[in-house]
XYZ file of C-alpha atoms in Angstrom:
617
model
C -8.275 -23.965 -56.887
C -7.016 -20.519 -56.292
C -4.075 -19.418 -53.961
C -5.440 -18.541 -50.784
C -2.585 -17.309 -48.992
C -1.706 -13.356 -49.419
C 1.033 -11.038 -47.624
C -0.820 -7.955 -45.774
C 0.001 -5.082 -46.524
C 2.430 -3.344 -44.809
C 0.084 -0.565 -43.268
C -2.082 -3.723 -41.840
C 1.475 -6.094 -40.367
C 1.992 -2.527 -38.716
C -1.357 -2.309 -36.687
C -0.995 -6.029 -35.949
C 2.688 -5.082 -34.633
C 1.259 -2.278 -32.499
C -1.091 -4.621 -30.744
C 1.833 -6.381 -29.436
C 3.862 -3.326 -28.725
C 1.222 -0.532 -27.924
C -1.953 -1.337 -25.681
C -2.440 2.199 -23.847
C 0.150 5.782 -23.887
C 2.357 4.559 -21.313
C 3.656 2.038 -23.579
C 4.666 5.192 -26.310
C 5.892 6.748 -22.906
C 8.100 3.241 -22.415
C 9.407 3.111 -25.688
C 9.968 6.659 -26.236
C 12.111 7.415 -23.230
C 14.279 4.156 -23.578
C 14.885 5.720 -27.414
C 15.870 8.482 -25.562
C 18.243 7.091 -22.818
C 19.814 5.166 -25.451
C 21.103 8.221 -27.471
C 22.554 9.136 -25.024
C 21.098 11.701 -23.457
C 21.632 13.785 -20.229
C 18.239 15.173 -19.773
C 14.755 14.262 -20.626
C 11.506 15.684 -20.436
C 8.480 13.802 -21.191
C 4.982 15.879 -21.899
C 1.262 14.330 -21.712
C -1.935 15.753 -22.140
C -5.114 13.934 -21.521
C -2.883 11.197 -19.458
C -1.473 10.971 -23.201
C -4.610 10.193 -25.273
C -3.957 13.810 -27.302
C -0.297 13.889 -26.241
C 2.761 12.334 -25.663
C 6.319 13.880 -26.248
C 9.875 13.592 -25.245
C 12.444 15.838 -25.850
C 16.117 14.620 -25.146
C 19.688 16.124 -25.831
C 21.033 12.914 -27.173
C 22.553 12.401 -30.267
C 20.073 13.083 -32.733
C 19.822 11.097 -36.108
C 20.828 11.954 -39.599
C 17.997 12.415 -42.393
C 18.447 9.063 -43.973
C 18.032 7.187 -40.525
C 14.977 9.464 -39.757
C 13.372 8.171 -42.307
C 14.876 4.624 -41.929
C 13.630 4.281 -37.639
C 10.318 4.492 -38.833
C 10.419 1.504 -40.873
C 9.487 -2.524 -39.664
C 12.544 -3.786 -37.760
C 14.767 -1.145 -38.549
C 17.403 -1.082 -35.813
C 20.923 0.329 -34.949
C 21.335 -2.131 -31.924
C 21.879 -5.291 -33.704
C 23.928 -6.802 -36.646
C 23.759 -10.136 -35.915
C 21.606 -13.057 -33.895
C 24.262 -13.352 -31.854
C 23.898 -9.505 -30.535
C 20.508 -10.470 -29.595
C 22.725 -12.226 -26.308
C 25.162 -9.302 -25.448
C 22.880 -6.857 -25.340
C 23.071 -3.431 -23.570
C 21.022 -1.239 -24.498
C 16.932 -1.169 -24.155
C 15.284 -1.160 -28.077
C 16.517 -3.706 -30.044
C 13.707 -5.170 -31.881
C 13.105 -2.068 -34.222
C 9.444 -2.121 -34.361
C 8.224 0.239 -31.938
C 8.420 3.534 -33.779
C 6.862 2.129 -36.995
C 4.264 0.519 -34.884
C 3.624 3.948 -32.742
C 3.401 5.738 -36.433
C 1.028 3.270 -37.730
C -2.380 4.383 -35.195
C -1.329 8.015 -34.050
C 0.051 11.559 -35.715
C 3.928 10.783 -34.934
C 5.894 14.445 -35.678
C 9.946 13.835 -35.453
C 12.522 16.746 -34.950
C 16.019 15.452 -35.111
C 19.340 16.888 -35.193
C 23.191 15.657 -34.638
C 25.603 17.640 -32.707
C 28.087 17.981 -36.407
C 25.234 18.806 -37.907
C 24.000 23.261 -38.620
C 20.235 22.364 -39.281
C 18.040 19.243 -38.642
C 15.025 17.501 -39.613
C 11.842 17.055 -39.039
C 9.162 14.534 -40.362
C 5.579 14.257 -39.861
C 3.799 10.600 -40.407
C 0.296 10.048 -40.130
C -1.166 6.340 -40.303
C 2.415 4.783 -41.187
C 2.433 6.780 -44.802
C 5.034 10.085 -44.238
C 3.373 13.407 -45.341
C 6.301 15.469 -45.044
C 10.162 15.743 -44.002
C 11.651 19.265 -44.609
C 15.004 20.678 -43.195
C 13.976 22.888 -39.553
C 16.264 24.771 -37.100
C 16.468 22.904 -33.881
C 18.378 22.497 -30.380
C 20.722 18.845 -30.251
C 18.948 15.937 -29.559
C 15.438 14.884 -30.873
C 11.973 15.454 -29.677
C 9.183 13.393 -30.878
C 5.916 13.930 -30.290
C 2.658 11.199 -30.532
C -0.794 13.019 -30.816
C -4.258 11.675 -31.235
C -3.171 7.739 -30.238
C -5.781 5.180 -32.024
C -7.105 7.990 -33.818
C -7.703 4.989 -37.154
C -8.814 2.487 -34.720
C -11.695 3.754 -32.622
C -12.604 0.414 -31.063
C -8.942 0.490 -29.444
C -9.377 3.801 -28.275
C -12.912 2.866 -26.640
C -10.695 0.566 -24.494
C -8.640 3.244 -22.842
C -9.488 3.660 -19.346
C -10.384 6.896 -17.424
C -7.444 9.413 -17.492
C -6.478 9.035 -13.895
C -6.175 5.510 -14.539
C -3.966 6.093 -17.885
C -1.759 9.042 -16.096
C -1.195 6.279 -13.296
C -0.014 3.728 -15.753
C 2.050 6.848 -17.344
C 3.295 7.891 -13.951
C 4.197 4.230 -13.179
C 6.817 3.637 -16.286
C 7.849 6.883 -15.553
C 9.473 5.877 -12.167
C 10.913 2.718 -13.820
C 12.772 5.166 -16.379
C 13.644 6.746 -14.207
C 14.854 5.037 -10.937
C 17.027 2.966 -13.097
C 18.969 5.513 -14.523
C 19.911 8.337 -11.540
C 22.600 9.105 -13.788
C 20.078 11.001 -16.105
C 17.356 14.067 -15.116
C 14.061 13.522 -16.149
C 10.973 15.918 -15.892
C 7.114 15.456 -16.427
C 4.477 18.020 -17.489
C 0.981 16.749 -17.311
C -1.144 19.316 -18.988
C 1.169 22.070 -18.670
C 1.799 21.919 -14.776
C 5.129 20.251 -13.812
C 4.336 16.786 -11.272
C 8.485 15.912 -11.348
C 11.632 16.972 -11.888
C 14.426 15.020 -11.108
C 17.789 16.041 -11.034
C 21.076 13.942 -11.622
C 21.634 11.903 -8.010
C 22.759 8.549 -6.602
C 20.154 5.672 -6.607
C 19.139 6.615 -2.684
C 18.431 10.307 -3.787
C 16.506 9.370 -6.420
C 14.156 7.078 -4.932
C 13.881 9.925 -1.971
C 12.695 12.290 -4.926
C 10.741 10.030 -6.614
C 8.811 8.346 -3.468
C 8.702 11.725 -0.899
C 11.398 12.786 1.830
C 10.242 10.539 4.212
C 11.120 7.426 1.888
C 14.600 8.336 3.079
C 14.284 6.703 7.309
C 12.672 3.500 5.703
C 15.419 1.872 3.157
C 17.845 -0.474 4.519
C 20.868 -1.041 1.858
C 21.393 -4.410 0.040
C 24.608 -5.216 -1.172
C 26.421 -8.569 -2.481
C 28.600 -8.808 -5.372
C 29.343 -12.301 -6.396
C 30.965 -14.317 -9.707
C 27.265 -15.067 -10.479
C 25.074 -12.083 -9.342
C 25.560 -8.601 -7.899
C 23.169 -7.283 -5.975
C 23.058 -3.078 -5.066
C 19.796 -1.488 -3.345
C 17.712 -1.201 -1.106
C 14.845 -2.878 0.982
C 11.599 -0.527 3.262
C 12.115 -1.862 6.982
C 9.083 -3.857 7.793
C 6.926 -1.513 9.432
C 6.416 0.444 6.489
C 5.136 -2.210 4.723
C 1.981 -1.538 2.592
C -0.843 -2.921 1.516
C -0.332 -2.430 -2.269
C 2.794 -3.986 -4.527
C 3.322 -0.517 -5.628
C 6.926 0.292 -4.729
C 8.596 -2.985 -5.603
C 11.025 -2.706 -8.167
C 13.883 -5.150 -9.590
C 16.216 -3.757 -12.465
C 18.517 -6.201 -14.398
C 21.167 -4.340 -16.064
C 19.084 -1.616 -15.762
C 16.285 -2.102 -17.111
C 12.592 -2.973 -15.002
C 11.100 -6.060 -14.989
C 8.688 -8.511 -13.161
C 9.225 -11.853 -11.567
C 7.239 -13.738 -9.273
C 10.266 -16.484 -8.640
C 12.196 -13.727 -7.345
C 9.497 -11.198 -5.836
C 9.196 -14.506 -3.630
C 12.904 -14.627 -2.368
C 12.277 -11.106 -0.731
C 9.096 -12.247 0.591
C 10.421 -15.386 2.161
C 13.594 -13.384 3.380
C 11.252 -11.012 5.443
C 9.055 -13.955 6.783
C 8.362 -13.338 10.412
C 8.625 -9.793 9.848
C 5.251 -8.426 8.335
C 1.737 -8.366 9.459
C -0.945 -10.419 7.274
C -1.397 -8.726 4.229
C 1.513 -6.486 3.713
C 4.119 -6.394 1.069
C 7.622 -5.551 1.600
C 9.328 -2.293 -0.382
C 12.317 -2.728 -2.594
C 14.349 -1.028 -5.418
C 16.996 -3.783 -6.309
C 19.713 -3.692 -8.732
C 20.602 -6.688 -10.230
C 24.192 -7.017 -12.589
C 24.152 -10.246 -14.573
C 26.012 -11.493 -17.277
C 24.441 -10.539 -20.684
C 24.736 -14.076 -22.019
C 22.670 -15.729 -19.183
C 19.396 -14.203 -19.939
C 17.178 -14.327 -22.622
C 14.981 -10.404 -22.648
C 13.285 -11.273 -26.193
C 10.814 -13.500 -24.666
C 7.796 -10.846 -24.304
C 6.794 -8.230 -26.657
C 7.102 -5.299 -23.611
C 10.849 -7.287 -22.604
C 9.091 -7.099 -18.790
C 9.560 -10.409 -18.619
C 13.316 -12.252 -18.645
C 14.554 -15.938 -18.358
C 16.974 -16.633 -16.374
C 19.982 -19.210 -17.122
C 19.784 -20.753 -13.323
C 17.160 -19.339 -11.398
C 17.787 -21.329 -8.391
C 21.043 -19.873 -7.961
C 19.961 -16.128 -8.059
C 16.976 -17.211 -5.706
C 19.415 -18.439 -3.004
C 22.027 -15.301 -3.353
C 18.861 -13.070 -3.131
C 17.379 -13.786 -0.541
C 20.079 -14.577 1.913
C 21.660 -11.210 0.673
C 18.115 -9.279 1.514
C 18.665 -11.235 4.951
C 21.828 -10.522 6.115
C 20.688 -6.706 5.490
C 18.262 -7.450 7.806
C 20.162 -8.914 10.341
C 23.647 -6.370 9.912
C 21.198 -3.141 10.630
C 19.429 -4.465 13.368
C 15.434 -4.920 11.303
C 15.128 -8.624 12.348
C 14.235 -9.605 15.942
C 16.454 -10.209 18.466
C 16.594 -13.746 20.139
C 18.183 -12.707 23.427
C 15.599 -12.876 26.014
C 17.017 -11.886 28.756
C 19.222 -8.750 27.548
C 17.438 -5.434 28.932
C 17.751 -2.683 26.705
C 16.927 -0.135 29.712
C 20.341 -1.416 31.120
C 22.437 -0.277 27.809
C 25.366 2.299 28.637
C 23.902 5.357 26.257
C 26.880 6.701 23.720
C 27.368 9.553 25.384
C 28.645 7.957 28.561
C 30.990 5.508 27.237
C 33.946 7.620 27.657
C 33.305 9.313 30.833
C 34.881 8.207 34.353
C 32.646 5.847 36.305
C 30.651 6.946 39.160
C 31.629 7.800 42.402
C 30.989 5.095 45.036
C 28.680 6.187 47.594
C 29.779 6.955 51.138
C 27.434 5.528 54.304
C 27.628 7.861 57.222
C 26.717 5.599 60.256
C 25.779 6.865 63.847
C 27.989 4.399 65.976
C 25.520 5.922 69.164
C 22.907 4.375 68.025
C 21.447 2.027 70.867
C 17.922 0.015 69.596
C 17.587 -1.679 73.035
C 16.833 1.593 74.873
C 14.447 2.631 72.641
C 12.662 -0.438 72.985
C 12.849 0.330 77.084
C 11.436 3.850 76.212
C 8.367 2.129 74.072
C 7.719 -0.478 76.954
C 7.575 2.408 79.409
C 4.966 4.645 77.753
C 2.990 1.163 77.139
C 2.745 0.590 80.883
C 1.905 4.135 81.373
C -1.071 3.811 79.014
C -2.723 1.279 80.960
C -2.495 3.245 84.196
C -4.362 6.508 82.776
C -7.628 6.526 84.508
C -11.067 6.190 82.009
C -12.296 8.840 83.591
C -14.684 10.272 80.896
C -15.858 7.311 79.440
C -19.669 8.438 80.667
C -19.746 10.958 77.828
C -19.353 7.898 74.871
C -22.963 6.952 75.606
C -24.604 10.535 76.101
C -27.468 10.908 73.831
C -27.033 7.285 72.862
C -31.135 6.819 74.335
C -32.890 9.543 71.979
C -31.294 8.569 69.369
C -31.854 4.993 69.758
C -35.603 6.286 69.660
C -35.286 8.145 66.236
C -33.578 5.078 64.928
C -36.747 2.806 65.880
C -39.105 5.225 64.379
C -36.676 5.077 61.009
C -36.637 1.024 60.914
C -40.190 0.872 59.368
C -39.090 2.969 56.155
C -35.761 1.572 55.371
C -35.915 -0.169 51.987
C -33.761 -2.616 50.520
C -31.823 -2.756 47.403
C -33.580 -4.888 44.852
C -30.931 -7.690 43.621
C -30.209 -8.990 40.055
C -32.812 -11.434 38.884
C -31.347 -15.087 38.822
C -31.882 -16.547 35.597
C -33.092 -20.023 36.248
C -31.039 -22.787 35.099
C -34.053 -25.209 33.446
C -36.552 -23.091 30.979
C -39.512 -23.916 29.505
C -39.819 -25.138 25.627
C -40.878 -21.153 24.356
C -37.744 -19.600 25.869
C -35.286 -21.972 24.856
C -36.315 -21.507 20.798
C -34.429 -17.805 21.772
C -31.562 -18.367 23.843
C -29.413 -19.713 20.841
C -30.479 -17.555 17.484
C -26.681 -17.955 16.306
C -23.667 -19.728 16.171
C -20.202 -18.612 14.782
C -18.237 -21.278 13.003
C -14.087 -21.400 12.797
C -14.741 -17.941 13.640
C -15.139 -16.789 9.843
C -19.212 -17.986 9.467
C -22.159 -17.246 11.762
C -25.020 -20.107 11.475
C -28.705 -18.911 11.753
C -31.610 -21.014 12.320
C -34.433 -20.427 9.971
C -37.646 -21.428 9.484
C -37.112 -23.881 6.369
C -33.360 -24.983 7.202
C -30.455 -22.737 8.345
C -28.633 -20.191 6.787
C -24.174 -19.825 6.754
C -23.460 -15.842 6.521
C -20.022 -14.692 5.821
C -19.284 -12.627 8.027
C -16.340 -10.317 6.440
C -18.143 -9.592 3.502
C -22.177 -9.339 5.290
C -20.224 -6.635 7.258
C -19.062 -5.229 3.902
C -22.163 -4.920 2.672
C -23.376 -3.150 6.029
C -20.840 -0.513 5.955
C -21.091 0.370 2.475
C -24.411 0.870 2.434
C -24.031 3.052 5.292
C -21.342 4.815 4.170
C -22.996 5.188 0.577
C -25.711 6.587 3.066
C -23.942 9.419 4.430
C -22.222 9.908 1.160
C -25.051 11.011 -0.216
C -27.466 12.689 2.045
C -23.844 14.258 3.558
C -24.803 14.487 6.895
C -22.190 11.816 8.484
C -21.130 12.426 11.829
C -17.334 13.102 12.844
C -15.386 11.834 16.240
C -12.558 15.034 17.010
C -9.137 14.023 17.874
C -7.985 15.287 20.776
C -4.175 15.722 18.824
C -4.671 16.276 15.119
C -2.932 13.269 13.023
C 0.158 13.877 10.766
C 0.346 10.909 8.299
C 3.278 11.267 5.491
C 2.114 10.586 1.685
C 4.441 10.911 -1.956
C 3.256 13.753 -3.723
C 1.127 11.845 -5.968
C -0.785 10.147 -3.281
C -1.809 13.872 -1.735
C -2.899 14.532 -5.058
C -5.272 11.352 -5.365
C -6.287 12.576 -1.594
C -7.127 16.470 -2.475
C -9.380 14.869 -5.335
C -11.292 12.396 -2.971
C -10.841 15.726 0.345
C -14.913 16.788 -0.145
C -16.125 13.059 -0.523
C -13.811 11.875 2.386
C -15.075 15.004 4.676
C -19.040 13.722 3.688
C -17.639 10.266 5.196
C -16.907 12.576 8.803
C -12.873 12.951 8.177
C -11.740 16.497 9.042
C -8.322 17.626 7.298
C -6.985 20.712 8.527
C -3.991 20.765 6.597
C -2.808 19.368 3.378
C 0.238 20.241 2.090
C 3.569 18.439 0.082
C 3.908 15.220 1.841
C 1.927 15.443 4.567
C -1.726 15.374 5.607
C -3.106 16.429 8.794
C -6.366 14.866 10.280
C -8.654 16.258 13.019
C -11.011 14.358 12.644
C -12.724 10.535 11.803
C -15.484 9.197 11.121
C -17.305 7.426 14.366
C -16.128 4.621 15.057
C -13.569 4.285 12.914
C -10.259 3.751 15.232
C -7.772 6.002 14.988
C -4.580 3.532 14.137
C -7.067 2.109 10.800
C -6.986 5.792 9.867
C -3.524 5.155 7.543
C -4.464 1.877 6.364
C -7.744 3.216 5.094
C -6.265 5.967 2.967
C -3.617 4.012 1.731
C -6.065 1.084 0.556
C -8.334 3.564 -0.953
C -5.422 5.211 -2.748
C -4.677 2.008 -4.317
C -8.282 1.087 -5.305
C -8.165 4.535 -7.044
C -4.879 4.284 -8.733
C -5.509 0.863 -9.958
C -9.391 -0.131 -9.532
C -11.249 2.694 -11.584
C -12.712 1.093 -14.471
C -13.880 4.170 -16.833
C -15.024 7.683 -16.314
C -18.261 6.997 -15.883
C -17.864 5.222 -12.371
C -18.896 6.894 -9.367
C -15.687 8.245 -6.931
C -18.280 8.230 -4.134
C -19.403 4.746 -4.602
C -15.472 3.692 -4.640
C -15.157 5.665 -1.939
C -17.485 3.724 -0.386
C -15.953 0.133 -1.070
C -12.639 1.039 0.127
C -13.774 2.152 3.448
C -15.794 -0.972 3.750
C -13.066 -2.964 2.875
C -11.180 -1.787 5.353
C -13.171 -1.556 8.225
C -15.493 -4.903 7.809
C -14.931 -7.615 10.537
C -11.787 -9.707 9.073
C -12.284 -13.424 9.010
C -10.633 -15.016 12.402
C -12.437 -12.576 15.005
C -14.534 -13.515 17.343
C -17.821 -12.266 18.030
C -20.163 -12.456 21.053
C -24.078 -13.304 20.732
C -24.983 -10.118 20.901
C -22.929 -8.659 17.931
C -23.327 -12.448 15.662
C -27.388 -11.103 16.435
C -27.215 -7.311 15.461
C -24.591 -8.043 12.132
C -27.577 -10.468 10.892
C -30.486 -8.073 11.931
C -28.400 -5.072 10.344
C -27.360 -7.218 6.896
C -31.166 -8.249 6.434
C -32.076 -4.457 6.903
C -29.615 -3.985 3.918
C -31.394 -3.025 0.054
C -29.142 -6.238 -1.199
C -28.277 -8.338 1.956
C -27.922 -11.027 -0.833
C -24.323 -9.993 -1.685
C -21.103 -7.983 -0.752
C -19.912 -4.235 -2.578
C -17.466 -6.608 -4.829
C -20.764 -8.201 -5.935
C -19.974 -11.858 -3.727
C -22.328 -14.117 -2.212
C -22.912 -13.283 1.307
C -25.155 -16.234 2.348
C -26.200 -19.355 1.674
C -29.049 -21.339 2.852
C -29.488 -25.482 3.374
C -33.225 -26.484 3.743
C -34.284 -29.410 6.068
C -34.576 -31.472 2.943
C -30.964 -30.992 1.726
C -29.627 -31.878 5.220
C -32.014 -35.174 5.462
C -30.070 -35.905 2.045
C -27.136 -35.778 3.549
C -27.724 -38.367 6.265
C -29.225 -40.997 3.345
C-alpha cells in the first residue's frame, strides 16, 4: 500500500498558522504594534481603513531591521526573542513565537519599509500570498512601517465572516487601549479613515487612562498599591458608583502585557461585595509584576491567557490589596452608627479660636406673682361688664329661620361609595381573581383549557419593543420635557456611537440639545421613561452596539429597539398589583408575537387540565 502521509506545503502550514494567529484585523493590529513596542520605539501610529478590512499600518521609530532579517521575519518561526527553551521562561518582551508576520503575509498584501538608525538607505519588501514579489533598496525615516491591505483577500469564506465595520473598528479600538494603557511610556496615535480618533502623548499610567477613557475618568479611580516578595500590585480601581453595566473597562496587565482571567476578575469582584448594585461590574486598570519564571504565557495562540505558578496566593494578595484601597480612601461603608457627619468641625475651622461663650442679661425686677395679681384682676372685671347688647345676637334670627325652612325641601345629599358586598354570586366571582403573580417573577392566568405561567420580564420586553419598534417607524413618538436639561459624561467613542444612533434615539422621544466632546445634554425623554434610567439606557445600548451587531445588514432601529426594552421591562422581583398583572397580559396578547421576547425567548407556557390531573396520578 502506498504512503499516505505527506508534508503541506509551506504556503498551506501558513494559512493553517493564521487561523490560530489571525481571526479578524485587530489581531494584525495586536501583533503589529507589540512588533513595534518591542523595537523599541518611542512613538507609534497605527492607520485603518474599512475598520482594517483594506488597511492596516503601523509606523514606529524603533530600530528598524537589516535586509537579511527583513527577509528572514517573514519566515515560519523566525524569531529574535529566543535562543533556547529555556528563554521561553524569562521572557520580556511580547512576540516570541515567530509566526505572526509569516502568517499575516500568507492571506493579505503585507508591504515592509525598514531601516536601522547606522544604516543611509533602507528596505522595503512587498509579499503577496506568503511568496515575496519584490525587495528593492528605498529612502526612508528610522524605524519601520508595515502596512497589511486587502486581509483574506485568497480566502473569501474567511472574509465572509468579518463582522460589520463598527463591530471590527470596536474590536480594533479595543486592542488599541490594551497597547496602549500598558505602555504610558510610549505615544500612540490612530487614524481611522483619514480622521484622527486618538492621540496619546507620553504620561504616567493615571494620565493615560484619563486620555484614553475621557476627563471625567479622572474623579472615579481609587489607587491600588502592594508590593510584596510574591506579587506587586500598581493601579487603580472606579469607586463603586460608577460601576457599569458592561465589562468594558476592566483591564489586568502582567508584566505589561493584557490578559484575561476569570480566577482573578473574581478577587476584585468579591473585594467590592457589598458595594455594587445587581448587575454592575466594577472598573479597574491593574498592574501586576511577577516573576518571569512563575508563569507559563505560551499556553494560547493570542498569549491572552497565562497560568499561574500559585494562583491562590495572588488571589488572596489581590483582593485584600483592592480592599484596603477601599477602606484607606474612605469607598467602603462606614460601621459607626451613631457618628453624625453634620457635627464634623469643617477644615477651615480647625485652627481658629473657639467661640465666644454667650452672655445672659437677666432682669433681677422681674416679679411673676404680680403679674399673676394683674391677670386675676382683669378676670374679675370681665365678669362684672354688664351684657347689655346681647338683644342684637338674635335680630333677624326669625326671617331667616323662615328662608331656611323653605330651603330644607331642596337640600340634597352626597351620594356615598357603593359597599361592595362581602358574599357574591357564582358569575362575579369567575372575575374577581383573573391573575396571580408567583415569587414575584411569574403571573398565573386562568384559561379556558388549563392555565397559562407568563414571564413577566421578558412579556414586558416584548410589549415595549413592539411599541418602541412602533414609534420607530411611523416616528411620531411622544417626548416628556425636563424641566433642567440633563448633562451625562461619555468617552469620546461612546458620543460617537451616540451621534450615529441621535435621529433614531430622537424618533424614540429623546431631545439632545447639545452634544459635544464628553458630554451629552438631554432635554428631553421619552414618556414614561424615568429620568434616573436615562444613563443606564444609553450606556446598555452603547454596549449592545459595540458588541451585539451581528453584520451590516441588521437593522440599528430594531437594536435600538431591544436595548430600550431591555432596559425598561419590569425586572424579575417586583411586585405588581391586579390591575397592572391584568393590563401586561391584555397588552402582551395584543402583541404581533406575544409567543416570545425581542431575544427570541419563550414568554409563556401553558398546562392543560389534563397535564395537571397527571400530576396528581
Amino acid at each position: 500500500m502506498a504512503d499516505i502521509i505527506q508534508l503541506l506545503p509551506d504556503h498551506v502550514a501558513n494559512q493553517i498558522a493564521a487561523g490560530e494567529v489571525v481571526q479578524r484585523p485587530a489581531s494584525v493590529v495586536k501583533e503589529l504594534l507589540e512588533n513595534a513596542i518591542d523595537a523599541g520605539a518611542t512613538s507609534i501610529k497605527l492607520i485603518v481603513k474599512d475598520a482594517g478590512k483594506t488597511l492596516v499600518q503601523v509606523i514606529d521609530d524603533g530600530k528598524g531591521m537589516s535586509n537579511t532579517d527583513a527577509r528572514l521575519s517573514f519566515e515560519r518561526h523566525a524569531t529574535s526573542k529566543i535562543r533556547t527553551a529555556d528563554d521561553l521562561f524569562q521572557l520580556h518582551t511580547k512576540g516570541f513565537r515567530g509566526e505572526a508576520l509569516a502568517s499575516i503575509a500568507a492571506i493579505a498584501h503585507v508591504e515592509l519599509k525598514t531601516k536601522q538608525e547606522s544604516d543611509d538607505v533602507g528596505n522595503v519588501i512587498v509579499i503577496e500570498g506568503s511568496s515575496v514579489t519584490s525587495q528593492e533598496v528605498i529612502v526612508t525615516p528610522k524605524g519601520s512601517s508595515i502596512s497589511v491591505k486587502n486581509l483574506f483577500f485568497n480566502i473569501p469564506a474567511r472574509r465572509n465572516f468579518l463582522k460589520s465595520n463598527t463591530v471590527e473598528l470596536r474590536h480594533v479600538i479595543d486592542e488599541f487601549h490594551r497597547v496602549a494603557l500598558a505602555h504610558p511610556n510610549i505615544s500612540f496615535a490612530l487614524y481611522n479613515n483619514g480622521s484622527e480618533s486618538f492621540n496619546l502623548p507620553i504620561s504616567n499610567f493615571r494620565q493615560r487612562i484619563v486620555n484614553v477613557f475621557g476627563n471625567k475618568t479622572n474623579e472615579k479611580l481609587v489607587p491600588v498599591e502592594e508590593d510584596t516578595e510574591v506579587l506587586k500590585i500598581s493601579g487603580f480601581v472606579g469607586k463603586p458608583e460608577f460601576a457599569k453595566k458592561s465589562r468594558g473597562e476592566q483591564y489586568f496587565f502582567v508584566n505589561n502585557r493584557f490578559i484575561k482571567s476569570a480566577y482573578l476578575n473574581h478577587a476584585i469582584s468579591s473585594a467590592f461585595d457589598g458595594l455594587l448594585k445587581n448587575g454592575t461590574h466594577p472598573s479597574y486598570f491593574l498592574n501586576l509584576t511577577v516573576d518571569p519564571q512563575t508563569i507559563d504565557i505560551n499556553i494560547h495562540p493570542t498569549k491572552t491567557e497565562i497560568k499561574f505558578d500559585d494562583e491562590h496566593t495572588l488571589y488572596a494578595l489581590l483582593r485584600s490589596a483592592v480592599k484596603h484601597s477601599l477602606g484607606q480612601f474612605n469607598i467602603a461603608p462606614v460601621l459607626d452608627f451613631e457618628r453624625d457627619p453634620s457635627l464634623d468641625t469643617p477644615y477651615s475651622y480647625n485652627n481658629k479660636d473657639k467661640a465666644d461663650t454667650p452672655k445672659i442679661e437677666i432682669d433681677r425686677s422681674f416679679n411673676p406673682f404680680k403679674e399673676e395679681t394683674d391677670s386675676r384682676a382683669r378676670a374679675v372685671a370681665y365678669k362684672k361688664e354688664p351684657a347689655s347688647s346681647w338683644e342684637s345676637l338674635y335680630v333677624g334670627l326669625e326671617s331667616k329661620g323662615t328662608k331656611t325652612n323653605q330651603d330644607f325641601s331642596e337640600v340634597r345629599f352626597e351620594s356615598e361609595a357603593e359597599t361592595v358586598s362581602v358574599f357574591k354570586n357564582d358569575k362575579d366571582v369567575e372575575h374577581i381573581h383573573t391573575t396571580y403573580q408567583l415569587h414575584n417573577k411569574y403571573i398565573v392566568s386562568t384559561i379556558k383549557s388549563g392555565m397559562m405561567m407568563i414571564d413577566q420580564h421578558r412579556a414586558h420586553q416584548r410589549v415595549l419593543y413592539e411599541d418602541f419598534l412602533k414609534n420607530l417607524t411611523v416616528k411620531e413618538a411622544m417626548s416628556q420635557q425636563l424641566l433642567f436639561p440633563l448633562q451625562l459624561h461619555f468617552s469620546n467613542q461612546e458620543i460617537v456611537v451616540i451621534q450615529q444612533l441621535k435621529d433614531d434615539l430622537e424618533h424614540t422621544g429623546f431631545m439632545f440639545s447639545n452634544i459635544r466632546e464628553e458630554l451629552v445634554e438631554i432635554t428631553g425623554v421619552p414618556v414614561g421613561v424615568p429620568e434616573s434610567e436615562v444613563s443606564i439606557i444609553l450606556e446598555q445600548l452603547i454596549s449592545d452596539v459595540e458588541n451585539e451587531v451581528p453584520d451590516s445588514n441588521f437593522s440599528a432601529t430594531d437594536l435600538l429597539a431591544k436595548s430600550m426594552a431591555k432596559s425598561l421591562a419590569i425586572k424579575t422581583g417586583q411586585s405588581l398589583q391586579k390591575d397592572e398583572q391584568e393590563h401586561l397580559v391584555n397588552k402582551l396578547f395584543a402583541c404581533k408575537e406575544p409567543n416570545v421576547s425581542p431575544t427570541n425567548r419563550v414568554t409563556f407556557i401553558t398546562m392543560s387540565v389534563d397535564e395537571l390531573d397527571k400530576k396528581f396520578i
